[in-house]
Amino acid sequence: MKLRKVTAASAVVLALAVSATACGGGKKDDGGSSSSGGGKIKIGIKYDQPGLGLKEPDGSFSGFDVDVATYVAGKLGYKPNQIQFVETKSADRENALARGDVKFIAATYSINDERKQKVDFAGPYLLAHQDLLVKKDSDISKATDLNGKNLCSVTGSTSAQNIHDTIAPKANLKELSGYSECIAALQSGAVDAVTTDDSILAGFAAQDKYKGQFKLAGLKLSNENYGVGVKKGDTATLDKINKALESMVSDGSWQKAVDKNFGPAEYKNEPAPKIGQIVK
């Protein structure tokens, strides 16, 4: 009889322990998303865009989007060592959010009506424009100057096609596999200009190996409102991120991040946009 009582008591203790584990006591996971369990938060970024989202050779990450993501995560309660950056290529951003692979995405993610059908956007946190990157001594100052010149962008990009089809039909359009290849072609003289968002161009131009060699033409060929992508319907996270972005601007951290990541390219950034203010 005594043995039976001890066994029953042990069973009660075990049940209470299991119940306590299931009910809480774990680390903060900001909203209970599976992407941030275990005290970690997964954030989608680009790995191949200097000045914005770049995975360095030592495994660390740098860039404006990385700084924005780190600041926002801090406001959500996560320290830098609790952040796991996940590469999210442009074609997979909506799916990554829908699957719950990441909590949010900061990856030159332009807000548009089509994307808003699939995801929610906090921000915008940066207003960029399609522009041209040329050599310092280039005489190209407007898009029509590209007629008869070699213009580079990545394969499948709409940026170069927009210029070729509507502004400079006599431009010789060269499409390469990545912007790093286009920048190298510009350096060698194989092309006369590279086009995409000015923030992306500034990030490449700010690299040590290119400092002082290039300049932005300063054209505003389109408006690109960068937002933080959040899973559709996750209004709690959306509201928290918007508040974090407002705080980043008000305490000066936003401008410091801009200066650090784009300053060497003499990037004339737009003022920090107001939350919900989309420039068409």
CSV table of C-alpha atoms in Angstrom, one decimal:
chain,number,residue,atom,x,y,z
A,1,MET,CA,0.0,0.0,0.0
A,2,LYS,CA,2.8,2.4,0.8
A,3,LEU,CA,4.5,1.8,-2.5
A,4,ARG,CA,1.2,2.5,-4.3
A,5,LYS,CA,0.8,5.9,-2.5
A,6,VAL,CA,4.3,7.0,-3.5
A,7,THR,CA,3.7,6.1,-7.1
A,8,ALA,CA,0.4,8.0,-7.2
A,9,ALA,CA,2.1,11.1,-5.6
A,10,SER,CA,4.9,10.9,-8.2
A,11,ALA,CA,2.3,10.8,-11.0
A,12,VAL,CA,0.6,13.9,-9.6
A,13,VAL,CA,4.0,15.8,-9.5
A,14,LEU,CA,4.8,14.7,-13.0
A,15,ALA,CA,1.4,15.9,-14.3
A,16,LEU,CA,1.9,19.3,-12.7
A,17,ALA,CA,5.3,19.7,-14.2
A,18,VAL,CA,4.1,18.9,-17.7
A,19,SER,CA,1.2,21.3,-17.3
A,20,ALA,CA,3.5,24.1,-16.1
A,21,THR,CA,5.8,23.5,-19.1
A,22,ALA,CA,2.9,23.6,-21.5
A,23,CYS,CA,1.2,26.7,-20.1
A,24,GLY,CA,4.2,29.1,-20.1
A,25,GLY,CA,7.5,30.0,-18.5
A,26,GLY,CA,9.2,29.9,-21.9
A,27,LYS,CA,11.0,32.8,-23.5
A,28,LYS,CA,9.4,35.7,-25.2
A,29,ASP,CA,8.1,35.0,-28.7
A,30,ASP,CA,6.3,38.2,-29.7
A,31,GLY,CA,2.8,37.1,-30.5
A,32,GLY,CA,3.3,33.3,-30.5
A,33,SER,CA,4.3,33.0,-34.1
A,34,SER,CA,6.1,29.8,-34.9
A,35,SER,CA,8.8,31.9,-36.6
A,36,SER,CA,9.9,33.4,-33.3
A,37,GLY,CA,9.6,30.5,-30.9
A,38,GLY,CA,12.4,29.6,-28.5
A,39,GLY,CA,13.3,33.2,-27.8
A,40,LYS,CA,14.3,33.9,-31.4
A,41,ILE,CA,12.8,35.9,-34.2
A,42,LYS,CA,13.3,35.2,-37.9
A,43,ILE,CA,13.5,38.2,-40.2
A,44,GLY,CA,13.7,38.2,-44.0
A,45,ILE,CA,16.4,40.3,-45.7
A,46,LYS,CA,18.4,40.3,-48.8
A,47,TYR,CA,21.9,38.7,-48.7
A,48,ASP,CA,23.4,40.3,-51.8
A,49,GLN,CA,22.7,44.1,-51.7
A,50,PRO,CA,25.6,46.2,-50.3
A,51,GLY,CA,24.3,49.1,-48.2
A,52,LEU,CA,20.9,47.4,-47.7
A,53,GLY,CA,21.1,43.7,-46.9
A,54,LEU,CA,24.4,42.0,-47.2
A,55,LYS,CA,25.8,38.8,-45.7
A,56,GLU,CA,29.5,39.5,-45.0
A,57,PRO,CA,32.3,36.9,-45.5
A,58,ASP,CA,32.5,36.4,-41.7
A,59,GLY,CA,28.7,35.5,-41.5
A,60,SER,CA,27.6,38.9,-40.1
A,61,PHE,CA,25.1,41.2,-41.8
A,62,SER,CA,25.2,44.8,-42.8
A,63,GLY,CA,23.1,47.4,-44.5
A,64,PHE,CA,20.2,49.9,-44.0
A,65,ASP,CA,17.5,47.2,-44.1
A,66,VAL,CA,19.5,45.2,-41.5
A,67,ASP,CA,19.7,48.2,-39.3
A,68,VAL,CA,16.0,48.9,-39.6
A,69,ALA,CA,15.2,45.2,-38.9
A,70,THR,CA,17.5,45.1,-35.9
A,71,TYR,CA,16.0,48.3,-34.4
A,72,VAL,CA,12.4,47.1,-34.9
A,73,ALA,CA,13.3,43.7,-33.4
A,74,GLY,CA,14.7,45.5,-30.4
A,75,LYS,CA,11.4,47.4,-29.9
A,76,LEU,CA,9.6,44.0,-30.1
A,77,GLY,CA,11.8,42.8,-27.2
A,78,TYR,CA,14.6,40.9,-29.0
A,79,LYS,CA,18.3,41.4,-28.5
A,80,PRO,CA,20.6,41.2,-31.6
A,81,ASN,CA,21.7,37.7,-30.6
A,82,GLN,CA,18.1,36.6,-30.7
A,83,ILE,CA,17.7,37.6,-34.4
A,84,GLN,CA,18.0,35.0,-37.1
A,85,PHE,CA,18.3,36.7,-40.5
A,86,VAL,CA,16.8,34.6,-43.4
A,87,GLU,CA,17.5,35.2,-47.0
A,88,THR,CA,14.3,36.0,-48.8
A,89,LYS,CA,14.7,36.6,-52.5
A,90,SER,CA,12.2,38.9,-54.2
A,91,ALA,CA,10.2,36.1,-55.8
A,92,ASP,CA,9.6,34.3,-52.5
A,93,ARG,CA,8.8,37.1,-50.1
A,94,GLU,CA,5.0,36.7,-50.1
A,95,ASN,CA,5.3,32.9,-49.7
A,96,ALA,CA,7.8,33.2,-46.8
A,97,LEU,CA,5.4,35.4,-44.9
A,98,ALA,CA,2.4,33.2,-45.7
A,99,ARG,CA,4.2,30.0,-44.6
A,100,GLY,CA,5.4,31.7,-41.4
A,101,ASP,CA,9.1,31.2,-42.3
A,102,VAL,CA,9.8,34.7,-41.0
A,103,LYS,CA,8.0,37.2,-38.7
A,104,PHE,CA,8.6,40.2,-41.0
A,105,ILE,CA,10.6,41.2,-44.1
A,106,ALA,CA,12.8,44.2,-44.6
A,107,ALA,CA,14.3,43.7,-48.1
A,108,THR,CA,13.8,46.7,-50.5
A,109,TYR,CA,10.2,45.6,-50.5
A,110,SER,CA,8.3,48.2,-52.5
A,111,ILE,CA,4.7,48.7,-51.5
A,112,ASN,CA,2.2,48.3,-54.3
A,113,ASP,CA,-1.5,47.4,-54.7
A,114,GLU,CA,-0.8,43.9,-56.1
A,115,ARG,CA,1.4,43.0,-53.1
A,116,LYS,CA,-1.0,44.5,-50.6
A,117,GLN,CA,-3.5,41.8,-51.7
A,118,LYS,CA,-1.2,39.2,-50.2
A,119,VAL,CA,0.7,40.8,-47.4
A,120,ASP,CA,0.4,43.8,-45.0
A,121,PHE,CA,3.0,46.5,-45.0
A,122,ALA,CA,4.3,48.6,-42.1
A,123,GLY,CA,5.9,51.9,-43.0
A,124,PRO,CA,7.0,53.1,-45.5
A,125,TYR,CA,10.5,53.6,-44.0
A,126,LEU,CA,12.3,54.8,-47.1
A,127,LEU,CA,11.3,56.5,-50.3
A,128,ALA,CA,13.6,55.5,-53.1
A,129,HIS,CA,13.6,56.4,-56.8
A,130,GLN,CA,14.7,54.7,-60.0
A,131,ASP,CA,18.0,56.4,-61.0
A,132,LEU,CA,21.2,56.0,-63.0
A,133,LEU,CA,24.7,55.3,-61.7
A,134,VAL,CA,27.4,56.6,-63.9
A,135,LYS,CA,31.2,57.3,-63.7
A,136,LYS,CA,32.2,60.5,-61.9
A,137,ASP,CA,33.3,62.2,-65.2
A,138,SER,CA,30.3,61.1,-67.2
A,139,ASP,CA,28.3,63.6,-69.2
A,140,ILE,CA,25.1,61.7,-68.7
A,141,SER,CA,22.7,63.9,-66.7
A,142,LYS,CA,19.3,62.9,-67.9
A,143,ALA,CA,17.7,59.7,-69.1
A,144,THR,CA,17.5,60.8,-72.8
A,145,ASP,CA,21.3,61.1,-72.8
A,146,LEU,CA,21.3,57.3,-72.8
A,147,ASN,CA,20.4,57.2,-76.5
A,148,GLY,CA,23.3,55.5,-78.2
A,149,LYS,CA,24.9,54.5,-74.9
A,150,ASN,CA,25.1,51.2,-73.2
A,151,LEU,CA,22.7,50.7,-70.3
A,152,CYS,CA,22.9,47.8,-67.8
A,153,SER,CA,20.4,46.2,-65.5
A,154,VAL,CA,19.7,42.7,-64.3
A,155,THR,CA,17.9,40.1,-66.4
A,156,GLY,CA,14.1,40.5,-66.2
A,157,SER,CA,14.3,44.0,-64.6
A,158,THR,CA,11.6,46.4,-65.5
A,159,SER,CA,13.8,49.4,-64.6
A,160,ALA,CA,15.9,49.3,-67.8
A,161,GLN,CA,13.0,48.3,-69.9
A,162,ASN,CA,11.0,51.3,-68.8
A,163,ILE,CA,13.8,53.6,-69.9
A,164,HIS,CA,14.4,51.8,-73.2
A,165,ASP,CA,10.7,51.7,-74.1
A,166,THR,CA,9.6,55.2,-73.1
A,167,ILE,CA,12.6,57.5,-72.7
A,168,ALA,CA,15.6,56.4,-74.6
A,169,PRO,CA,14.6,53.9,-77.3
A,170,LYS,CA,18.1,54.1,-78.8
A,171,ALA,CA,19.9,53.0,-75.7
A,172,ASN,CA,21.7,49.7,-76.0
A,173,LEU,CA,20.2,47.6,-73.2
A,174,LYS,CA,22.5,45.0,-71.7
A,175,GLU,CA,21.1,42.5,-69.2
A,176,LEU,CA,23.4,40.7,-66.8
A,177,SER,CA,22.7,38.2,-64.0
A,178,GLY,CA,23.2,40.6,-61.1
A,179,TYR,CA,23.8,44.2,-60.2
A,180,SER,CA,27.4,43.4,-59.0
A,181,GLU,CA,28.1,42.3,-62.6
A,182,CYS,CA,26.6,45.6,-63.9
A,183,ILE,CA,28.7,47.7,-61.5
A,184,ALA,CA,31.9,45.8,-62.6
A,185,ALA,CA,30.9,46.5,-66.3
A,186,LEU,CA,30.5,50.2,-65.5
A,187,GLN,CA,33.9,50.3,-63.8
A,188,SER,CA,35.5,48.7,-66.8
A,189,GLY,CA,33.7,50.9,-69.3
A,190,ALA,CA,31.8,48.1,-70.9
A,191,VAL,CA,28.6,50.0,-70.1
A,192,ASP,CA,27.9,53.7,-69.6
A,193,ALA,CA,25.2,53.5,-66.9
A,194,VAL,CA,23.4,51.1,-64.5
A,195,THR,CA,19.8,51.6,-63.5
A,196,THR,CA,17.7,50.4,-60.6
A,197,ASP,CA,16.6,52.0,-57.3
A,198,ASP,CA,18.9,54.8,-56.2
A,199,SER,CA,19.2,53.2,-52.7
A,200,ILE,CA,20.6,50.0,-54.3
A,201,LEU,CA,22.9,51.9,-56.6
A,202,ALA,CA,24.2,54.0,-53.6
A,203,GLY,CA,24.9,50.9,-51.6
A,204,PHE,CA,27.1,49.4,-54.3
A,205,ALA,CA,28.8,52.8,-55.0
A,206,ALA,CA,29.6,53.1,-51.2
A,207,GLN,CA,31.7,49.9,-51.2
A,208,ASP,CA,35.4,50.5,-50.5
A,209,LYS,CA,36.5,49.2,-53.9
A,210,TYR,CA,34.3,51.7,-55.7
A,211,LYS,CA,34.5,54.8,-53.5
A,212,GLY,CA,34.9,58.0,-55.5
A,213,GLN,CA,34.5,56.3,-58.9
A,214,PHE,CA,30.7,56.7,-59.5
A,215,LYS,CA,27.9,59.2,-59.0
A,216,LEU,CA,24.1,59.1,-59.0
A,217,ALA,CA,22.5,61.1,-61.7
A,218,GLY,CA,19.8,62.3,-59.3
A,219,LEU,CA,16.9,61.4,-61.5
A,220,LYS,CA,13.5,60.4,-60.0
A,221,LEU,CA,12.2,58.0,-62.7
A,222,SER,CA,9.9,56.3,-60.2
A,223,ASN,CA,8.8,56.3,-56.6
A,224,GLU,CA,9.6,53.2,-54.6
A,225,ASN,CA,8.1,53.2,-51.1
A,226,TYR,CA,9.9,50.5,-49.0
A,227,GLY,CA,7.8,48.8,-46.4
A,228,VAL,CA,8.2,46.1,-43.8
A,229,GLY,CA,6.2,43.1,-45.0
A,230,VAL,CA,4.1,41.3,-42.4
A,231,LYS,CA,1.8,38.3,-42.8
A,232,LYS,CA,-1.7,39.3,-44.0
A,233,GLY,CA,-4.0,39.9,-41.0
A,234,ASP,CA,-1.3,40.2,-38.4
A,235,THR,CA,-2.4,43.6,-37.2
A,236,ALA,CA,-0.8,43.3,-33.8
A,237,THR,CA,2.7,42.9,-35.3
A,238,LEU,CA,1.9,45.6,-37.9
A,239,ASP,CA,1.0,48.1,-35.2
A,240,LYS,CA,4.1,47.4,-33.2
A,241,ILE,CA,6.4,47.8,-36.2
A,242,ASN,CA,4.8,51.1,-37.2
A,243,LYS,CA,5.4,52.4,-33.7
A,244,ALA,CA,9.0,51.2,-33.8
A,245,LEU,CA,9.6,52.9,-37.2
A,246,GLU,CA,8.2,56.2,-35.8
A,247,SER,CA,10.6,55.9,-32.8
A,248,MET,CA,13.6,55.1,-35.1
A,249,VAL,CA,12.9,58.4,-36.9
A,250,SER,CA,12.2,60.5,-33.8
A,251,ASP,CA,15.3,59.4,-31.9
A,252,GLY,CA,17.7,60.0,-34.8
A,253,SER,CA,18.6,56.4,-35.4
A,254,TRP,CA,17.0,56.4,-38.9
A,255,GLN,CA,19.2,59.2,-40.2
A,256,LYS,CA,22.3,57.7,-38.6
A,257,ALA,CA,21.6,54.5,-40.5
A,258,VAL,CA,21.1,56.3,-43.8
A,259,ASP,CA,24.4,58.3,-43.3
A,260,LYS,CA,26.3,55.1,-42.4
A,261,ASN,CA,25.1,53.0,-45.2
A,262,PHE,CA,24.7,55.4,-48.1
A,263,GLY,CA,26.8,58.5,-47.1
A,264,PRO,CA,30.0,57.5,-49.0
A,265,ALA,CA,28.0,57.5,-52.3
A,266,GLU,CA,26.7,61.0,-51.6
A,267,TYR,CA,23.2,59.7,-51.7
A,268,LYS,CA,20.7,62.6,-51.3
A,269,ASN,CA,17.9,60.7,-49.5
A,270,GLU,CA,14.4,61.8,-49.2
A,271,PRO,CA,13.2,62.8,-45.6
A,272,ALA,CA,11.9,59.9,-43.6
A,273,PRO,CA,8.3,59.2,-44.8
A,274,LYS,CA,5.4,59.3,-42.5
A,275,ILE,CA,3.7,56.0,-41.6
A,276,GLY,CA,1.0,55.3,-44.2
A,277,GLN,CA,2.2,58.1,-46.5
A,278,ILE,CA,2.6,56.4,-49.9
A,279,VAL,CA,4.1,58.5,-52.7
A,280,LYS,CA,2.7,57.5,-56.1
